Amino acid sequence: MTDKCYLLSGLGADGTVFQYLDFEGVEVEYMEWLPPLPKETLPAYAKRMTQKITTPYPILVGLSFGGMVAMEIAKQIPVKKIILISSAKERKELPWFYRFSAKLKLQKILPYTLIKRTNAFTYWLFGVTSAHEKALLKEIFRKTPTTFLKWAINAILTWKNTEISAHILHIHGDKDRILPYKNVKNTYCIVGGGHSMIINRAHEITPLINKFLNNAND
């Protein structure tokens, strides 16, 4: 029986960001985000997302925010493997100032309209440099509903997870400025990789994923 990978993208991004990866020997399905409910927690949201999963023991592939959702899904249904890209496995892997911001409830006063506008700082933060990468990031920001962005940022800042499932491949760039590499543990490091390395370092990420998928011992 062919394994099935369910792909969970980053904040507001759609399945197009996974086009740069080449999955071998598995069936792949992108999971569209559900509209969040008011004051919904990340675990509660993940539970609703499990309704989209129809395959027993799925493989979850989570990018950034999608990786956090994948970790929560894995606490609610049995999964075969988890692959995280530019993400975090548990709350201690988030930067300290994220948790500090949550305590001060700074997410309540963020200028979300301005956050959705790309500029030189945004490109630096996400580690994109080429015109193609900048255009893709701009389109992702444009298509992200403000209501989803507000909810997701709050969900990230208040994330409580401390459980780490087995059979995880965590790939992270050492130049990630959104989720700094120094905070994450037990990862495969992409030297020079930024938060958007799924776009510009896919040729390095793809072999790692396929080796993990095809290794029965992992």
JSON list of C-alpha atoms in Angstrom, two decimals:
[
{"chain": "A", "resi": 1, "resn": "MET", "atom": "CA", "xyz": [0.00, 0.00, 0.00]},
{"chain": "A", "resi": 2, "resn": "THR", "atom": "CA", "xyz": [1.38, 3.41, -0.99]},
{"chain": "A", "resi": 3, "resn": "ASP", "atom": "CA", "xyz": [1.97, 5.84, 1.84]},
{"chain": "A", "resi": 4, "resn": "LYS", "atom": "CA", "xyz": [0.16, 9.17, 1.74]},
{"chain": "A", "resi": 5, "resn": "CYS", "atom": "CA", "xyz": [1.65, 12.52, 2.69]},
{"chain": "A", "resi": 6, "resn": "TYR", "atom": "CA", "xyz": [-0.60, 15.34, 3.82]},
{"chain": "A", "resi": 7, "resn": "LEU", "atom": "CA", "xyz": [0.99, 18.76, 3.28]},
{"chain": "A", "resi": 8, "resn": "LEU", "atom": "CA", "xyz": [0.36, 21.67, 5.65]},
{"chain": "A", "resi": 9, "resn": "SER", "atom": "CA", "xyz": [1.70, 25.03, 4.53]},
{"chain": "A", "resi": 10, "resn": "GLY", "atom": "CA", "xyz": [2.85, 28.09, 6.42]},
{"chain": "A", "resi": 11, "resn": "LEU", "atom": "CA", "xyz": [0.81, 31.11, 7.46]},
{"chain": "A", "resi": 12, "resn": "GLY", "atom": "CA", "xyz": [-1.54, 31.90, 4.62]},
{"chain": "A", "resi": 13, "resn": "ALA", "atom": "CA", "xyz": [0.58, 30.12, 2.03]},
{"chain": "A", "resi": 14, "resn": "ASP", "atom": "CA", "xyz": [-1.10, 27.68, -0.29]},
{"chain": "A", "resi": 15, "resn": "GLY", "atom": "CA", "xyz": [0.12, 24.44, -1.82]},
{"chain": "A", "resi": 16, "resn": "THR", "atom": "CA", "xyz": [2.21, 26.19, -4.45]},
{"chain": "A", "resi": 17, "resn": "VAL", "atom": "CA", "xyz": [5.16, 26.44, -2.05]},
{"chain": "A", "resi": 18, "resn": "PHE", "atom": "CA", "xyz": [5.48, 22.64, -2.13]},
{"chain": "A", "resi": 19, "resn": "GLN", "atom": "CA", "xyz": [5.90, 22.59, -5.92]},
{"chain": "A", "resi": 20, "resn": "TYR", "atom": "CA", "xyz": [9.66, 22.88, -5.50]},
{"chain": "A", "resi": 21, "resn": "LEU", "atom": "CA", "xyz": [9.87, 19.53, -3.68]},
{"chain": "A", "resi": 22, "resn": "ASP", "atom": "CA", "xyz": [9.79, 16.17, -5.45]},
{"chain": "A", "resi": 23, "resn": "PHE", "atom": "CA", "xyz": [8.18, 13.41, -3.37]},
{"chain": "A", "resi": 24, "resn": "GLU", "atom": "CA", "xyz": [9.11, 9.89, -4.49]},
{"chain": "A", "resi": 25, "resn": "GLY", "atom": "CA", "xyz": [6.97, 6.80, -4.04]},
{"chain": "A", "resi": 26, "resn": "VAL", "atom": "CA", "xyz": [4.17, 8.40, -2.03]},
{"chain": "A", "resi": 27, "resn": "GLU", "atom": "CA", "xyz": [0.77, 9.89, -2.70]},
{"chain": "A", "resi": 28, "resn": "VAL", "atom": "CA", "xyz": [0.57, 13.60, -1.85]},
{"chain": "A", "resi": 29, "resn": "GLU", "atom": "CA", "xyz": [-2.40, 15.74, -0.84]},
{"chain": "A", "resi": 30, "resn": "TYR", "atom": "CA", "xyz": [-2.36, 19.40, 0.13]},
{"chain": "A", "resi": 31, "resn": "MET", "atom": "CA", "xyz": [-4.65, 20.31, 3.04]},
{"chain": "A", "resi": 32, "resn": "GLU", "atom": "CA", "xyz": [-6.50, 23.60, 2.62]},
{"chain": "A", "resi": 33, "resn": "TRP", "atom": "CA", "xyz": [-6.78, 25.63, 5.82]},
{"chain": "A", "resi": 34, "resn": "LEU", "atom": "CA", "xyz": [-10.18, 25.72, 7.47]},
{"chain": "A", "resi": 35, "resn": "PRO", "atom": "CA", "xyz": [-11.54, 29.12, 8.56]},
{"chain": "A", "resi": 36, "resn": "PRO", "atom": "CA", "xyz": [-10.71, 29.35, 12.28]},
{"chain": "A", "resi": 37, "resn": "LEU", "atom": "CA", "xyz": [-13.44, 29.70, 14.87]},
{"chain": "A", "resi": 38, "resn": "PRO", "atom": "CA", "xyz": [-13.36, 32.69, 17.27]},
{"chain": "A", "resi": 39, "resn": "LYS", "atom": "CA", "xyz": [-10.90, 32.09, 20.14]},
{"chain": "A", "resi": 40, "resn": "GLU", "atom": "CA", "xyz": [-10.13, 28.59, 18.81]},
{"chain": "A", "resi": 41, "resn": "THR", "atom": "CA", "xyz": [-6.95, 27.06, 20.23]},
{"chain": "A", "resi": 42, "resn": "LEU", "atom": "CA", "xyz": [-4.35, 25.37, 18.04]},
{"chain": "A", "resi": 43, "resn": "PRO", "atom": "CA", "xyz": [-5.20, 21.88, 19.43]},
{"chain": "A", "resi": 44, "resn": "ALA", "atom": "CA", "xyz": [-8.91, 22.45, 18.76]},
{"chain": "A", "resi": 45, "resn": "TYR", "atom": "CA", "xyz": [-8.16, 23.68, 15.25]},
{"chain": "A", "resi": 46, "resn": "ALA", "atom": "CA", "xyz": [-5.92, 20.67, 14.59]},
{"chain": "A", "resi": 47, "resn": "LYS", "atom": "CA", "xyz": [-8.71, 18.35, 15.71]},
{"chain": "A", "resi": 48, "resn": "ARG", "atom": "CA", "xyz": [-11.00, 19.83, 13.05]},
{"chain": "A", "resi": 49, "resn": "MET", "atom": "CA", "xyz": [-8.23, 19.48, 10.46]},
{"chain": "A", "resi": 50, "resn": "THR", "atom": "CA", "xyz": [-8.05, 15.73, 11.16]},
{"chain": "A", "resi": 51, "resn": "GLN", "atom": "CA", "xyz": [-11.45, 15.43, 9.48]},
{"chain": "A", "resi": 52, "resn": "LYS", "atom": "CA", "xyz": [-9.65, 16.00, 6.17]},
{"chain": "A", "resi": 53, "resn": "ILE", "atom": "CA", "xyz": [-7.39, 12.98, 6.73]},
{"chain": "A", "resi": 54, "resn": "THR", "atom": "CA", "xyz": [-8.88, 9.75, 5.37]},
{"chain": "A", "resi": 55, "resn": "THR", "atom": "CA", "xyz": [-5.78, 7.54, 5.27]},
{"chain": "A", "resi": 56, "resn": "PRO", "atom": "CA", "xyz": [-4.75, 5.42, 8.29]},
{"chain": "A", "resi": 57, "resn": "TYR", "atom": "CA", "xyz": [-1.30, 6.26, 9.64]},
{"chain": "A", "resi": 58, "resn": "PRO", "atom": "CA", "xyz": [-0.65, 9.24, 7.37]},
{"chain": "A", "resi": 59, "resn": "ILE", "atom": "CA", "xyz": [2.64, 11.05, 6.92]},
{"chain": "A", "resi": 60, "resn": "LEU", "atom": "CA", "xyz": [2.40, 14.73, 7.82]},
{"chain": "A", "resi": 61, "resn": "VAL", "atom": "CA", "xyz": [4.61, 17.34, 6.15]},
{"chain": "A", "resi": 62, "resn": "GLY", "atom": "CA", "xyz": [4.39, 20.72, 7.88]},
{"chain": "A", "resi": 63, "resn": "LEU", "atom": "CA", "xyz": [5.99, 23.98, 6.77]},
{"chain": "A", "resi": 64, "resn": "SER", "atom": "CA", "xyz": [6.46, 26.66, 9.44]},
{"chain": "A", "resi": 65, "resn": "PHE", "atom": "CA", "xyz": [3.02, 27.15, 11.07]},
{"chain": "A", "resi": 66, "resn": "GLY", "atom": "CA", "xyz": [1.88, 23.97, 9.34]},
{"chain": "A", "resi": 67, "resn": "GLY", "atom": "CA", "xyz": [4.48, 22.03, 11.29]},
{"chain": "A", "resi": 68, "resn": "MET", "atom": "CA", "xyz": [2.95, 23.17, 14.58]},
{"chain": "A", "resi": 69, "resn": "VAL", "atom": "CA", "xyz": [-0.46, 22.07, 13.36]},
{"chain": "A", "resi": 70, "resn": "ALA", "atom": "CA", "xyz": [1.08, 18.73, 12.35]},
{"chain": "A", "resi": 71, "resn": "MET", "atom": "CA", "xyz": [2.45, 18.25, 15.87]},
{"chain": "A", "resi": 72, "resn": "GLU", "atom": "CA", "xyz": [-1.03, 18.82, 17.29]},
{"chain": "A", "resi": 73, "resn": "ILE", "atom": "CA", "xyz": [-2.66, 16.48, 14.77]},
{"chain": "A", "resi": 74, "resn": "ALA", "atom": "CA", "xyz": [-0.20, 13.75, 15.76]},
{"chain": "A", "resi": 75, "resn": "LYS", "atom": "CA", "xyz": [-1.45, 13.98, 19.37]},
{"chain": "A", "resi": 76, "resn": "GLN", "atom": "CA", "xyz": [-4.98, 13.19, 18.20]},
{"chain": "A", "resi": 77, "resn": "ILE", "atom": "CA", "xyz": [-4.58, 10.49, 15.56]},
{"chain": "A", "resi": 78, "resn": "PRO", "atom": "CA", "xyz": [-1.83, 7.91, 14.95]},
{"chain": "A", "resi": 79, "resn": "VAL", "atom": "CA", "xyz": [0.59, 9.01, 12.24]},
{"chain": "A", "resi": 80, "resn": "LYS", "atom": "CA", "xyz": [3.44, 7.14, 10.57]},
{"chain": "A", "resi": 81, "resn": "LYS", "atom": "CA", "xyz": [5.96, 9.95, 10.26]},
{"chain": "A", "resi": 82, "resn": "ILE", "atom": "CA", "xyz": [6.22, 13.73, 10.56]},
{"chain": "A", "resi": 83, "resn": "ILE", "atom": "CA", "xyz": [8.41, 15.99, 8.44]},
{"chain": "A", "resi": 84, "resn": "LEU", "atom": "CA", "xyz": [8.90, 19.57, 9.63]},
{"chain": "A", "resi": 85, "resn": "ILE", "atom": "CA", "xyz": [10.46, 22.28, 7.47]},
{"chain": "A", "resi": 86, "resn": "SER", "atom": "CA", "xyz": [11.37, 25.65, 9.01]},
{"chain": "A", "resi": 87, "resn": "SER", "atom": "CA", "xyz": [9.10, 24.94, 11.95]},
{"chain": "A", "resi": 88, "resn": "ALA", "atom": "CA", "xyz": [9.02, 24.11, 15.66]},
{"chain": "A", "resi": 89, "resn": "LYS", "atom": "CA", "xyz": [8.26, 20.87, 17.48]},
{"chain": "A", "resi": 90, "resn": "GLU", "atom": "CA", "xyz": [7.25, 22.40, 20.83]},
{"chain": "A", "resi": 91, "resn": "ARG", "atom": "CA", "xyz": [6.84, 25.74, 22.57]},
{"chain": "A", "resi": 92, "resn": "LYS", "atom": "CA", "xyz": [10.43, 25.99, 23.84]},
{"chain": "A", "resi": 93, "resn": "GLU", "atom": "CA", "xyz": [11.63, 26.07, 20.24]},
{"chain": "A", "resi": 94, "resn": "LEU", "atom": "CA", "xyz": [9.83, 29.37, 19.74]},
{"chain": "A", "resi": 95, "resn": "PRO", "atom": "CA", "xyz": [11.88, 32.54, 20.40]},
{"chain": "A", "resi": 96, "resn": "TRP", "atom": "CA", "xyz": [11.56, 33.87, 23.94]},
{"chain": "A", "resi": 97, "resn": "PHE", "atom": "CA", "xyz": [10.12, 37.14, 22.71]},
{"chain": "A", "resi": 98, "resn": "TYR", "atom": "CA", "xyz": [7.19, 35.28, 21.13]},
{"chain": "A", "resi": 99, "resn": "ARG", "atom": "CA", "xyz": [6.22, 33.94, 24.55]},
{"chain": "A", "resi": 100, "resn": "PHE", "atom": "CA", "xyz": [6.90, 37.34, 26.14]},
{"chain": "A", "resi": 101, "resn": "SER", "atom": "CA", "xyz": [4.69, 39.04, 23.55]},
{"chain": "A", "resi": 102, "resn": "ALA", "atom": "CA", "xyz": [1.90, 36.60, 24.36]},
{"chain": "A", "resi": 103, "resn": "LYS", "atom": "CA", "xyz": [2.08, 37.47, 28.06]},
{"chain": "A", "resi": 104, "resn": "LEU", "atom": "CA", "xyz": [1.75, 41.15, 27.21]},
{"chain": "A", "resi": 105, "resn": "LYS", "atom": "CA", "xyz": [-0.96, 40.35, 24.63]},
{"chain": "A", "resi": 106, "resn": "LEU", "atom": "CA", "xyz": [0.89, 42.42, 22.04]},
{"chain": "A", "resi": 107, "resn": "GLN", "atom": "CA", "xyz": [-0.76, 40.39, 19.28]},
{"chain": "A", "resi": 108, "resn": "LYS", "atom": "CA", "xyz": [-3.97, 42.29, 20.08]},
{"chain": "A", "resi": 109, "resn": "ILE", "atom": "CA", "xyz": [-2.48, 45.58, 18.89]},
{"chain": "A", "resi": 110, "resn": "LEU", "atom": "CA", "xyz": [-0.35, 44.51, 15.92]},
{"chain": "A", "resi": 111, "resn": "PRO", "atom": "CA", "xyz": [-0.93, 46.54, 12.72]},
{"chain": "A", "resi": 112, "resn": "TYR", "atom": "CA", "xyz": [-2.00, 43.58, 10.57]},
{"chain": "A", "resi": 113, "resn": "THR", "atom": "CA", "xyz": [-2.65, 45.70, 7.49]},
{"chain": "A", "resi": 114, "resn": "LEU", "atom": "CA", "xyz": [0.97, 46.85, 7.57]},
{"chain": "A", "resi": 115, "resn": "ILE", "atom": "CA", "xyz": [2.24, 43.36, 8.33]},
{"chain": "A", "resi": 116, "resn": "LYS", "atom": "CA", "xyz": [0.73, 42.11, 5.06]},
{"chain": "A", "resi": 117, "resn": "ARG", "atom": "CA", "xyz": [2.74, 44.64, 3.03]},
{"chain": "A", "resi": 118, "resn": "THR", "atom": "CA", "xyz": [6.05, 43.31, 1.75]},
{"chain": "A", "resi": 119, "resn": "ASN", "atom": "CA", "xyz": [9.15, 45.51, 1.86]},
{"chain": "A", "resi": 120, "resn": "ALA", "atom": "CA", "xyz": [12.91, 45.23, 2.19]},
{"chain": "A", "resi": 121, "resn": "PHE", "atom": "CA", "xyz": [12.63, 44.21, 5.86]},
{"chain": "A", "resi": 122, "resn": "THR", "atom": "CA", "xyz": [10.07, 41.51, 5.06]},
{"chain": "A", "resi": 123, "resn": "TYR", "atom": "CA", "xyz": [12.31, 40.07, 2.33]},
{"chain": "A", "resi": 124, "resn": "TRP", "atom": "CA", "xyz": [15.27, 40.04, 4.73]},
{"chain": "A", "resi": 125, "resn": "LEU", "atom": "CA", "xyz": [13.19, 38.43, 7.48]},
{"chain": "A", "resi": 126, "resn": "PHE", "atom": "CA", "xyz": [12.00, 35.62, 5.24]},
{"chain": "A", "resi": 127, "resn": "GLY", "atom": "CA", "xyz": [15.35, 35.20, 3.50]},
{"chain": "A", "resi": 128, "resn": "VAL", "atom": "CA", "xyz": [14.20, 35.85, -0.06]},
{"chain": "A", "resi": 129, "resn": "THR", "atom": "CA", "xyz": [16.46, 37.61, -2.54]},
{"chain": "A", "resi": 130, "resn": "SER", "atom": "CA", "xyz": [15.47, 36.96, -6.17]},
{"chain": "A", "resi": 131, "resn": "ALA", "atom": "CA", "xyz": [12.69, 38.80, -7.98]},
{"chain": "A", "resi": 132, "resn": "HIS", "atom": "CA", "xyz": [10.76, 35.52, -8.31]},
{"chain": "A", "resi": 133, "resn": "GLU", "atom": "CA", "xyz": [10.96, 34.81, -4.58]},
{"chain": "A", "resi": 134, "resn": "LYS", "atom": "CA", "xyz": [9.88, 38.36, -3.70]},
{"chain": "A", "resi": 135, "resn": "ALA", "atom": "CA", "xyz": [6.93, 38.18, -6.08]},
{"chain": "A", "resi": 136, "resn": "LEU", "atom": "CA", "xyz": [5.86, 34.83, -4.60]},
{"chain": "A", "resi": 137, "resn": "LEU", "atom": "CA", "xyz": [6.07, 36.15, -1.03]},
{"chain": "A", "resi": 138, "resn": "LYS", "atom": "CA", "xyz": [4.10, 39.25, -1.99]},
{"chain": "A", "resi": 139, "resn": "GLU", "atom": "CA", "xyz": [1.37, 37.08, -3.51]},
{"chain": "A", "resi": 140, "resn": "ILE", "atom": "CA", "xyz": [1.24, 34.86, -0.42]},
{"chain": "A", "resi": 141, "resn": "PHE", "atom": "CA", "xyz": [0.80, 37.90, 1.82]},
{"chain": "A", "resi": 142, "resn": "ARG", "atom": "CA", "xyz": [-1.83, 39.34, -0.49]},
{"chain": "A", "resi": 143, "resn": "LYS", "atom": "CA", "xyz": [-3.93, 36.19, -0.45]},
{"chain": "A", "resi": 144, "resn": "THR", "atom": "CA", "xyz": [-3.74, 35.67, 3.31]},
{"chain": "A", "resi": 145, "resn": "PRO", "atom": "CA", "xyz": [-7.07, 36.63, 4.94]},
{"chain": "A", "resi": 146, "resn": "THR", "atom": "CA", "xyz": [-6.47, 39.13, 7.74]},
{"chain": "A", "resi": 147, "resn": "THR", "atom": "CA", "xyz": [-8.82, 37.19, 10.04]},
{"chain": "A", "resi": 148, "resn": "PHE", "atom": "CA", "xyz": [-6.76, 34.02, 9.55]},
{"chain": "A", "resi": 149, "resn": "LEU", "atom": "CA", "xyz": [-3.51, 35.92, 10.08]},
{"chain": "A", "resi": 150, "resn": "LYS", "atom": "CA", "xyz": [-4.73, 37.41, 13.36]},
{"chain": "A", "resi": 151, "resn": "TRP", "atom": "CA", "xyz": [-5.92, 34.07, 14.65]},
{"chain": "A", "resi": 152, "resn": "ALA", "atom": "CA", "xyz": [-2.81, 32.16, 13.58]},
{"chain": "A", "resi": 153, "resn": "ILE", "atom": "CA", "xyz": [-0.35, 34.63, 15.10]},
{"chain": "A", "resi": 154, "resn": "ASN", "atom": "CA", "xyz": [-2.23, 34.47, 18.39]},
{"chain": "A", "resi": 155, "resn": "ALA", "atom": "CA", "xyz": [-2.31, 30.66, 18.18]},
{"chain": "A", "resi": 156, "resn": "ILE", "atom": "CA", "xyz": [1.46, 30.53, 17.64]},
{"chain": "A", "resi": 157, "resn": "LEU", "atom": "CA", "xyz": [2.29, 32.94, 20.45]},
{"chain": "A", "resi": 158, "resn": "THR", "atom": "CA", "xyz": [0.07, 31.05, 22.92]},
{"chain": "A", "resi": 159, "resn": "TRP", "atom": "CA", "xyz": [1.06, 27.53, 21.78]},
{"chain": "A", "resi": 160, "resn": "LYS", "atom": "CA", "xyz": [1.53, 25.22, 24.79]},
{"chain": "A", "resi": 161, "resn": "ASN", "atom": "CA", "xyz": [2.80, 22.00, 23.22]},
{"chain": "A", "resi": 162, "resn": "THR", "atom": "CA", "xyz": [5.54, 20.10, 25.10]},
{"chain": "A", "resi": 163, "resn": "GLU", "atom": "CA", "xyz": [5.03, 16.66, 23.50]},
{"chain": "A", "resi": 164, "resn": "ILE", "atom": "CA", "xyz": [7.36, 15.52, 20.73]},
{"chain": "A", "resi": 165, "resn": "SER", "atom": "CA", "xyz": [6.27, 12.52, 18.69]},
{"chain": "A", "resi": 166, "resn": "ALA", "atom": "CA", "xyz": [8.72, 9.89, 17.48]},
{"chain": "A", "resi": 167, "resn": "HIS", "atom": "CA", "xyz": [9.66, 9.43, 13.82]},
{"chain": "A", "resi": 168, "resn": "ILE", "atom": "CA", "xyz": [10.24, 13.09, 13.06]},
{"chain": "A", "resi": 169, "resn": "LEU", "atom": "CA", "xyz": [12.52, 14.63, 10.46]},
{"chain": "A", "resi": 170, "resn": "HIS", "atom": "CA", "xyz": [13.03, 18.31, 11.27]},
{"chain": "A", "resi": 171, "resn": "ILE", "atom": "CA", "xyz": [14.84, 20.32, 8.57]},
{"chain": "A", "resi": 172, "resn": "HIS", "atom": "CA", "xyz": [15.86, 23.85, 9.48]},
{"chain": "A", "resi": 173, "resn": "GLY", "atom": "CA", "xyz": [18.06, 26.59, 8.07]},
{"chain": "A", "resi": 174, "resn": "ASP", "atom": "CA", "xyz": [20.76, 28.15, 10.23]},
{"chain": "A", "resi": 175, "resn": "LYS", "atom": "CA", "xyz": [19.88, 31.59, 8.83]},
{"chain": "A", "resi": 176, "resn": "ASP", "atom": "CA", "xyz": [16.19, 31.38, 9.74]},
{"chain": "A", "resi": 177, "resn": "ARG", "atom": "CA", "xyz": [15.18, 34.75, 11.22]},
{"chain": "A", "resi": 178, "resn": "ILE", "atom": "CA", "xyz": [11.55, 33.84, 11.97]},
{"chain": "A", "resi": 179, "resn": "LEU", "atom": "CA", "xyz": [12.34, 30.73, 14.00]},
{"chain": "A", "resi": 180, "resn": "PRO", "atom": "CA", "xyz": [16.06, 30.99, 14.85]},
{"chain": "A", "resi": 181, "resn": "TYR", "atom": "CA", "xyz": [18.06, 27.80, 14.45]},
{"chain": "A", "resi": 182, "resn": "LYS", "atom": "CA", "xyz": [19.63, 28.13, 17.91]},
{"chain": "A", "resi": 183, "resn": "ASN", "atom": "CA", "xyz": [16.26, 27.37, 19.51]},
{"chain": "A", "resi": 184, "resn": "VAL", "atom": "CA", "xyz": [15.48, 24.13, 17.69]},
{"chain": "A", "resi": 185, "resn": "LYS", "atom": "CA", "xyz": [16.82, 20.72, 18.70]},
{"chain": "A", "resi": 186, "resn": "ASN", "atom": "CA", "xyz": [17.54, 17.47, 16.83]},
{"chain": "A", "resi": 187, "resn": "THR", "atom": "CA", "xyz": [17.32, 18.98, 13.38]},
{"chain": "A", "resi": 188, "resn": "TYR", "atom": "CA", "xyz": [19.02, 18.55, 10.04]},
{"chain": "A", "resi": 189, "resn": "CYS", "atom": "CA", "xyz": [20.69, 21.86, 9.28]},
{"chain": "A", "resi": 190, "resn": "ILE", "atom": "CA", "xyz": [20.60, 23.48, 5.85]},
{"chain": "A", "resi": 191, "resn": "VAL", "atom": "CA", "xyz": [23.63, 25.77, 5.98]},
{"chain": "A", "resi": 192, "resn": "GLY", "atom": "CA", "xyz": [22.67, 29.25, 4.82]},
{"chain": "A", "resi": 193, "resn": "GLY", "atom": "CA", "xyz": [18.99, 28.35, 4.65]},
{"chain": "A", "resi": 194, "resn": "GLY", "atom": "CA", "xyz": [16.44, 31.01, 5.61]},
{"chain": "A", "resi": 195, "resn": "HIS", "atom": "CA", "xyz": [12.79, 30.69, 6.58]},
{"chain": "A", "resi": 196, "resn": "SER", "atom": "CA", "xyz": [11.76, 30.42, 2.92]},
{"chain": "A", "resi": 197, "resn": "MET", "atom": "CA", "xyz": [14.34, 27.80, 2.01]},
{"chain": "A", "resi": 198, "resn": "ILE", "atom": "CA", "xyz": [11.61, 25.49, 0.71]},
{"chain": "A", "resi": 199, "resn": "ILE", "atom": "CA", "xyz": [11.72, 27.77, -2.36]},
{"chain": "A", "resi": 200, "resn": "ASN", "atom": "CA", "xyz": [15.41, 28.38, -2.87]},
{"chain": "A", "resi": 201, "resn": "ARG", "atom": "CA", "xyz": [16.99, 25.29, -1.24]},
{"chain": "A", "resi": 202, "resn": "ALA", "atom": "CA", "xyz": [14.51, 22.64, -2.37]},
{"chain": "A", "resi": 203, "resn": "HIS", "atom": "CA", "xyz": [17.30, 20.74, -4.15]},
{"chain": "A", "resi": 204, "resn": "GLU", "atom": "CA", "xyz": [18.87, 20.10, -0.73]},
{"chain": "A", "resi": 205, "resn": "ILE", "atom": "CA", "xyz": [15.63, 19.42, 1.12]},
{"chain": "A", "resi": 206, "resn": "THR", "atom": "CA", "xyz": [14.15, 16.92, -1.36]},
{"chain": "A", "resi": 207, "resn": "PRO", "atom": "CA", "xyz": [16.81, 14.18, -0.95]},
{"chain": "A", "resi": 208, "resn": "LEU", "atom": "CA", "xyz": [16.52, 14.37, 2.85]},
{"chain": "A", "resi": 209, "resn": "ILE", "atom": "CA", "xyz": [12.75, 13.94, 2.68]},
{"chain": "A", "resi": 210, "resn": "ASN", "atom": "CA", "xyz": [12.87, 11.02, 0.26]},
{"chain": "A", "resi": 211, "resn": "LYS", "atom": "CA", "xyz": [15.55, 9.22, 2.28]},
{"chain": "A", "resi": 212, "resn": "PHE", "atom": "CA", "xyz": [13.41, 9.58, 5.39]},
{"chain": "A", "resi": 213, "resn": "LEU", "atom": "CA", "xyz": [10.26, 8.45, 3.58]},
{"chain": "A", "resi": 214, "resn": "ASN", "atom": "CA", "xyz": [11.91, 5.38, 2.11]},
{"chain": "A", "resi": 215, "resn": "ASN", "atom": "CA", "xyz": [13.76, 4.29, 5.24]},
{"chain": "A", "resi": 216, "resn": "ALA", "atom": "CA", "xyz": [11.62, 1.79, 7.10]},
{"chain": "A", "resi": 217, "resn": "ASN", "atom": "CA", "xyz": [13.67, 2.28, 10.26]},
{"chain": "A", "resi": 218, "resn": "ASP", "atom": "CA", "xyz": [12.94, 6.01, 10.56]}
]
